[in-house]
Each structure stands twice: as structure tokens, then as C-alpha cells.
Short mmCIF file of C-alpha atoms and ligand atoms in Angstrom, two decimals:
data_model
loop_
_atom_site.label_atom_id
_atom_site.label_comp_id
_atom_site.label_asym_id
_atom_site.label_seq_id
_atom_site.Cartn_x
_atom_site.Cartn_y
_atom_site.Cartn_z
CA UNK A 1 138.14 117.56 94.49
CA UNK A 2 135.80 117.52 91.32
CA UNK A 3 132.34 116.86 91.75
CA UNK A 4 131.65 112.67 90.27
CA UNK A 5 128.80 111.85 89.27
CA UNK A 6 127.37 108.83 87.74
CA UNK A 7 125.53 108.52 84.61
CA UNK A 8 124.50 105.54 82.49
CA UNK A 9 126.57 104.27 79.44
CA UNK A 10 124.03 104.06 77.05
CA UNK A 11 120.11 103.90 77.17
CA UNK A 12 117.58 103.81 73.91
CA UNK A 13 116.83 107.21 72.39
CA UNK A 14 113.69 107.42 73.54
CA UNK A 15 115.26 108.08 77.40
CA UNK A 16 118.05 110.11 76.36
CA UNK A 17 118.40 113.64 77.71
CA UNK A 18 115.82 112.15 80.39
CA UNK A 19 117.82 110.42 82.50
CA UNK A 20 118.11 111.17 86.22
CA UNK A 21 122.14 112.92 86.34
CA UNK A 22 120.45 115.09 84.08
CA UNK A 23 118.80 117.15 87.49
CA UNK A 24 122.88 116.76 88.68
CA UNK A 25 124.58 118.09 85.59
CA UNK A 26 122.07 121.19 85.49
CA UNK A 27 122.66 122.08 89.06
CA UNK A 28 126.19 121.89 88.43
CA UNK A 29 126.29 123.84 85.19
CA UNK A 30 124.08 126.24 87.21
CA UNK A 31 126.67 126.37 89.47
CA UNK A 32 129.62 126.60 86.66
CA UNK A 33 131.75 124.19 88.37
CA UNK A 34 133.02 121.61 86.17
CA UNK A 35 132.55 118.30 87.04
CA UNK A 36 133.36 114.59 86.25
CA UNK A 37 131.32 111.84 84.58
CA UNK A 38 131.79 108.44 85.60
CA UNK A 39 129.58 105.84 83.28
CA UNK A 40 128.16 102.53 84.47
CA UNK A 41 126.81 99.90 82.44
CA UNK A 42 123.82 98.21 83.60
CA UNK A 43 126.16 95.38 84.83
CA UNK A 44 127.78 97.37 87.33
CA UNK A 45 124.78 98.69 89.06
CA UNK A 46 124.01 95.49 90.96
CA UNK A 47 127.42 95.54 92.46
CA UNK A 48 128.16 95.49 95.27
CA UNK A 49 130.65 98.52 95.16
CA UNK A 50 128.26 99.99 93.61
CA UNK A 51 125.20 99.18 96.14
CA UNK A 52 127.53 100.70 98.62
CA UNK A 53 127.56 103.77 97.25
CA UNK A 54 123.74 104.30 95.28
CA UNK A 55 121.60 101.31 97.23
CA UNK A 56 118.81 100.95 94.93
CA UNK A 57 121.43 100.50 91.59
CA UNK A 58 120.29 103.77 89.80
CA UNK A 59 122.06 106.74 88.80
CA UNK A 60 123.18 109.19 89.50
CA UNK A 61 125.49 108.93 92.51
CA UNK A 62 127.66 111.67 93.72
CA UNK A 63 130.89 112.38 95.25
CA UNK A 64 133.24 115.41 95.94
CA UNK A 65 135.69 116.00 98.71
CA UNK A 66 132.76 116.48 101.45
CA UNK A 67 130.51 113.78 101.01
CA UNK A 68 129.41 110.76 99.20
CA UNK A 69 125.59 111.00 97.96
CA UNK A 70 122.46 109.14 95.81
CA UNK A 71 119.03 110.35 95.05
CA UNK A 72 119.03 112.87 92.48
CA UNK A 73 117.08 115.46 95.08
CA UNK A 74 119.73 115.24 97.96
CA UNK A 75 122.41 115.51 95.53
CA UNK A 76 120.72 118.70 93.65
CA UNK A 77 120.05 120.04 97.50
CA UNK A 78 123.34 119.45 98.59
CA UNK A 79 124.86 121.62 95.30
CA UNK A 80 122.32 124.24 96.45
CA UNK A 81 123.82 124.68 100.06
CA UNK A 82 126.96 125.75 98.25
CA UNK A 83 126.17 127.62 95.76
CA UNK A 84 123.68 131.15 95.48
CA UNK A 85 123.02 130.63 92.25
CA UNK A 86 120.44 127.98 93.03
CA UNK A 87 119.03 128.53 96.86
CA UNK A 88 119.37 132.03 98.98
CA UNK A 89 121.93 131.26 102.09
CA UNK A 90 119.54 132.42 104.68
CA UNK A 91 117.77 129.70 106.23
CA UNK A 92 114.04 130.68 105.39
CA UNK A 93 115.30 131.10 101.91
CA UNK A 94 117.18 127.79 101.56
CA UNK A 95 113.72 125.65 103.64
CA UNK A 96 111.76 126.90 100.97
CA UNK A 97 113.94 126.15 98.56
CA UNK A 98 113.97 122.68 100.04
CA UNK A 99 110.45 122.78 100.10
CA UNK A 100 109.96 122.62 96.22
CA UNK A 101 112.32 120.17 95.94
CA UNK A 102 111.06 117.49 97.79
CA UNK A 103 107.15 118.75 96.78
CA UNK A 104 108.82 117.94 93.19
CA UNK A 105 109.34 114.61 93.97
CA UNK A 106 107.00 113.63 96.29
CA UNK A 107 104.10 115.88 95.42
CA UNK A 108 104.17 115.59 91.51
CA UNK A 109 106.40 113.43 90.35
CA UNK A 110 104.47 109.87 91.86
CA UNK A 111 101.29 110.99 89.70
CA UNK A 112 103.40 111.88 86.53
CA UNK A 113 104.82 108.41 86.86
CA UNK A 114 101.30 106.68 86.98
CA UNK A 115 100.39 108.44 83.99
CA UNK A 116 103.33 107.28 82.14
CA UNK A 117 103.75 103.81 83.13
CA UNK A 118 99.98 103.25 81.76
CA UNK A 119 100.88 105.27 78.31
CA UNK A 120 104.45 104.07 77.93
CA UNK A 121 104.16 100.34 79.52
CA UNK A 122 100.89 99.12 80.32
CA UNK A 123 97.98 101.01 77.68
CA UNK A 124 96.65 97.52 76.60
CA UNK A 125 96.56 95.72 80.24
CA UNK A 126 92.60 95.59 80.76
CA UNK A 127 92.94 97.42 84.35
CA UNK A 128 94.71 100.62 82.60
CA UNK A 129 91.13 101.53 80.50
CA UNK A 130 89.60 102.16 84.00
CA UNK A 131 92.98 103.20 86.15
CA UNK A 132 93.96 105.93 83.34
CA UNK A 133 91.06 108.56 83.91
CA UNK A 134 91.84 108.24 87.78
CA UNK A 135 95.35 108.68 87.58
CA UNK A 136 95.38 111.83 85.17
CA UNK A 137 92.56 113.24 87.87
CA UNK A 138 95.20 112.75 90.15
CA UNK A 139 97.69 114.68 88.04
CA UNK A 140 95.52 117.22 86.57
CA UNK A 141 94.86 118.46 90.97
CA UNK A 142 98.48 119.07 91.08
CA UNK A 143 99.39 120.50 87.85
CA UNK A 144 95.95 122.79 89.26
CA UNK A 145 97.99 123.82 92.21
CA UNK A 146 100.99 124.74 90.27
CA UNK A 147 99.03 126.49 87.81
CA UNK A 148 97.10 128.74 90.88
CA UNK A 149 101.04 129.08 92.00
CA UNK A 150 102.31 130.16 88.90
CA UNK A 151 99.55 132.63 87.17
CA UNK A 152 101.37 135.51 88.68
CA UNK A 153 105.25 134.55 89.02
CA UNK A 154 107.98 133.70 87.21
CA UNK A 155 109.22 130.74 89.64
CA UNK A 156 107.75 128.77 92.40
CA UNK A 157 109.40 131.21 94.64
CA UNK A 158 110.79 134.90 94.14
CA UNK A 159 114.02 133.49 91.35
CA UNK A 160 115.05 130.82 90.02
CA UNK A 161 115.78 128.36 92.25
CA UNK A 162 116.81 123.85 92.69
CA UNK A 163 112.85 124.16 93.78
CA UNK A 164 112.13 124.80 89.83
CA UNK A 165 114.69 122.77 88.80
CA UNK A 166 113.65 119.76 90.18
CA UNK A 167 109.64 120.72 89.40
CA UNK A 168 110.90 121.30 85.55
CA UNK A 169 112.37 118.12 85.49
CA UNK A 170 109.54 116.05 86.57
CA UNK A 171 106.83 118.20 84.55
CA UNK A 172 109.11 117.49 81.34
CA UNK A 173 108.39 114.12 81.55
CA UNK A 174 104.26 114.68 80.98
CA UNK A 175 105.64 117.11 78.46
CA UNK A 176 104.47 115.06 75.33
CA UNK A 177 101.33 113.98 76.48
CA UNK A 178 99.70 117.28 75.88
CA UNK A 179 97.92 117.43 79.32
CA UNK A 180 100.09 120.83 80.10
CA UNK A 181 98.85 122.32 77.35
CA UNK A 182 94.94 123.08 79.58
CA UNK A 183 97.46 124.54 82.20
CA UNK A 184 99.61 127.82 80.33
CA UNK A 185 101.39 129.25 83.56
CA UNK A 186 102.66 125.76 84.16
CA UNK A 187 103.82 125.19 80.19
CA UNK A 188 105.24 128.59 80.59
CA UNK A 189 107.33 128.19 83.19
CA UNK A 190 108.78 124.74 81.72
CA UNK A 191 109.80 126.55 78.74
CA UNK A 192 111.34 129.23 80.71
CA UNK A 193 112.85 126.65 82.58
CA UNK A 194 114.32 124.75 79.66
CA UNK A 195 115.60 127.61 77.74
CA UNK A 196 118.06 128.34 80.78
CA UNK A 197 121.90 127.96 79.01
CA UNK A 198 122.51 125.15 82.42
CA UNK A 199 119.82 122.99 81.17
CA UNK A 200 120.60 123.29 77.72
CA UNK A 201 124.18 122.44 78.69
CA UNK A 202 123.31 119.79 80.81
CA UNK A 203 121.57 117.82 78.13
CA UNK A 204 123.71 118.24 75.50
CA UNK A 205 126.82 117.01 77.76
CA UNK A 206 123.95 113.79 78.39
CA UNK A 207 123.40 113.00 74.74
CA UNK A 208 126.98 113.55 74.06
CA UNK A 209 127.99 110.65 75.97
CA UNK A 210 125.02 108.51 74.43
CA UNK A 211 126.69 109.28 71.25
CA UNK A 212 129.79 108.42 71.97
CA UNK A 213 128.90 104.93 73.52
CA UNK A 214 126.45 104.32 71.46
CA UNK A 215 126.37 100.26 70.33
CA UNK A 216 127.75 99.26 67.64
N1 GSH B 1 114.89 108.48 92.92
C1 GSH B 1 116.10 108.29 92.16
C2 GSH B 1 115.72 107.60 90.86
C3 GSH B 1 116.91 107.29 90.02
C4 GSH B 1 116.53 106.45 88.82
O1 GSH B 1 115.41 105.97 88.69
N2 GSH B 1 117.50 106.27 87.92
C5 GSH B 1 117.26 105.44 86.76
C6 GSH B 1 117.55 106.23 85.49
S1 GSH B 1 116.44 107.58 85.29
C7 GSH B 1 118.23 104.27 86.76
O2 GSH B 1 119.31 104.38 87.27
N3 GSH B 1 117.84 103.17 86.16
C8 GSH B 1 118.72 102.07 85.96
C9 GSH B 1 118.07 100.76 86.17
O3 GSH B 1 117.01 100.74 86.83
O4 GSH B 1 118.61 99.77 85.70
C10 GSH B 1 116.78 109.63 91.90
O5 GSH B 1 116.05 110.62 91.69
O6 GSH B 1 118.02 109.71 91.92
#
């Protein structure tokens, strides 16, 4: 069976090519297997077929002929067990591996997110004045770490891996803030990340179904 995913209809240009089946389609274009795209509208997300499948009402959820999965990170880890072009098959390899990913999204990506919900949402609430500077200390001790990581490889482990993936896909969001910019191995290895032909892919099979859904 071909690898479903779901993806969202349509969302405002300022979110497209950042939405979460983005970390899906790379893996899978990594992979080269083609795959299927099922949108949802917004509607359809408190559903209860829906709920039954992706509990919180997000996207992406999965399916192939194996299993039936949600969270972006399982998902990603679960392409990885099949495939060598994004985890080694040994076991040490593939923990590592598994490592990154969930150090992605529970190591980094909480503190990107404060940062951006006080630029993007909440910049002229009177707590975000003296939240901000503690929030983008918090970031700026991780991006730190990563940097020490970095300064003398190409990727958080020995090749490319889901690990740098999923850590390029949460450091893209901080992207336009200009905060990577005091940390070079880190900006390095997004760009090196994001010139990959999978993520390139990836996004452009994203925007092309904004495009063609887009409202009239
Ligand atoms: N932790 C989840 C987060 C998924 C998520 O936040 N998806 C957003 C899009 S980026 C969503 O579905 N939002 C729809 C909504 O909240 O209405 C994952 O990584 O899969």
C-alpha cells in the first residue's frame, strides 16, 4: 500500500511550506517512495474519524499497509526504520538516530516556539517586554549546544540522517528572526540541510497543493 498522509487544504501564505507533513513528505522523498496526499479542511479535524486516527486534530497523520500513525516525529521515525537512506539499520546507529529526533522536538523546538508565539502573536501583551529576553536566553543555550556540536561536522551524527531532518525543521522556523545568524555552524548546517533535492521536493509538492486550493 502507498504511504497516506494528511496535509491541510489551505493555510495563509505566511505558513505555507511550514506546515508539519512537510517533516513527512521530506522523509518520504528521502526515501523516493511515492506517496499519497489526503487534504483536510479545518472542519474535518475535530471529527471524530478523524480524532480516531490524529487525537489532537493536527496534521499530518499517516498510514501504509503496517501501521496507522500521528505526530510528525513517530511518523518520520517510523520511515527511518525502513529505509537507509535516513537512519543506519544497526541498532546503535538507528538509537542515535532516534536520539536527535526526539532532542529536535523536545530539546529545541519548545524554546523556538516561545520565541515565536511572543514575535508572531503576543509582542504587544505587557508580560512579553519582560518574558522575551528570558525566552531567547533559553534558545540562544541550545542553539549554543548545537553550535559546540556542529563546529566540526557536517550532521549531528556521522551523515545525514531523520536526526537532522527533524533539527532542520524546527531551526527553520527561528530562521527569520536573525538569532542564527551569532551561531554559523548551526546556519550552515540549515542551509545544507535545505538545499537537499528531498526538501526542496517536499516543499514544492506543499505549496503546490496551497495553490491549487487556494480560496477563491
Ligand atoms: N506535534 C505535532 C504537531 C502538529 C501540528 O501542530 N500541526 C498543525 C499544523 S503545523 C495543525 O495541524 N494545525 C491545525 C489546527 O490546529 O487547526 C506533530 O509534530 O505532528
Amino acid at each position: 500500500m502507498i504511504p497516506v498522509i494528511t496535509a491541510l487544504r489551505w493555510v495563509p501564505p505566511f505558513a505555507q511550506g511550514y506546515v508539519r507533513d512537510h517533516r513527512v513528505r521530506w522523509a518520504l522523498e528521502e526515501t523516493g517512495r511515492p506517496y499519497r496526499v489526503e487534504l483536510v479542511d479545518h472542519a474535518i479535524l475535530d471529527s471524530r474519524d478523524y480524532r480516531s486516527w490524529q487525537p489532537f486534530g493536527h496534521v499530518p497523520a499517516y498510514r501504509d499497509g503496517e501501521v496507522e500513525l500521528f505526530e510528525s516525529g513517530a511518523i518520520v521515525l517510523h520511515i527511518a526504520r525502513t529505509s537507509e537512506m535516513l537512519a543506519p539499520v544497526d541498532p546503535a546507529g538507528f538509537a542515535r538516530v532516534s536520539a536527535w529526533v526526539i532532542a529536535a522536538l523536545n530539546s529545541v523546538e519548545p524554546f523556538v516556539r516561545n520565541v515565536i508565539a511572543i514575535d508572531d502573536f503576543h509582542a504587544s501583551e505587557p508580560w512579553a517586554q519582560s518574558y522575551r529576553p528570558i525566552a531567547e536566553a533559553e534558545l540562544r543555550r541550545r542553539l549554543a549546544a548545537l553550535q559546540d556540536r556542529l563546529a566540526d561536522r557536517d550532521f549531528l551524527e556521522d551523515r545525514f540522517s531523520a536526526g537532522d531532518l527533524m533539527m532542520s525543521t524546527v531551526l527553520r522556523d527561528i530562521e527569520a528572526s536573525g538569532l542564527l545568524r551569532d551561531y554559523p555552524a548551526v546556519s550552515a548546517f540549515l542551509t545544507r540541510c535545505e538545499s537537499r533535492l528531498a526538501f526542496q521536493r517536499a516543499i514544492a509538492a506543499q505549496i503546490e497543493d496551497f495553490r491549487n486550493n487556494a480560496p477563491a
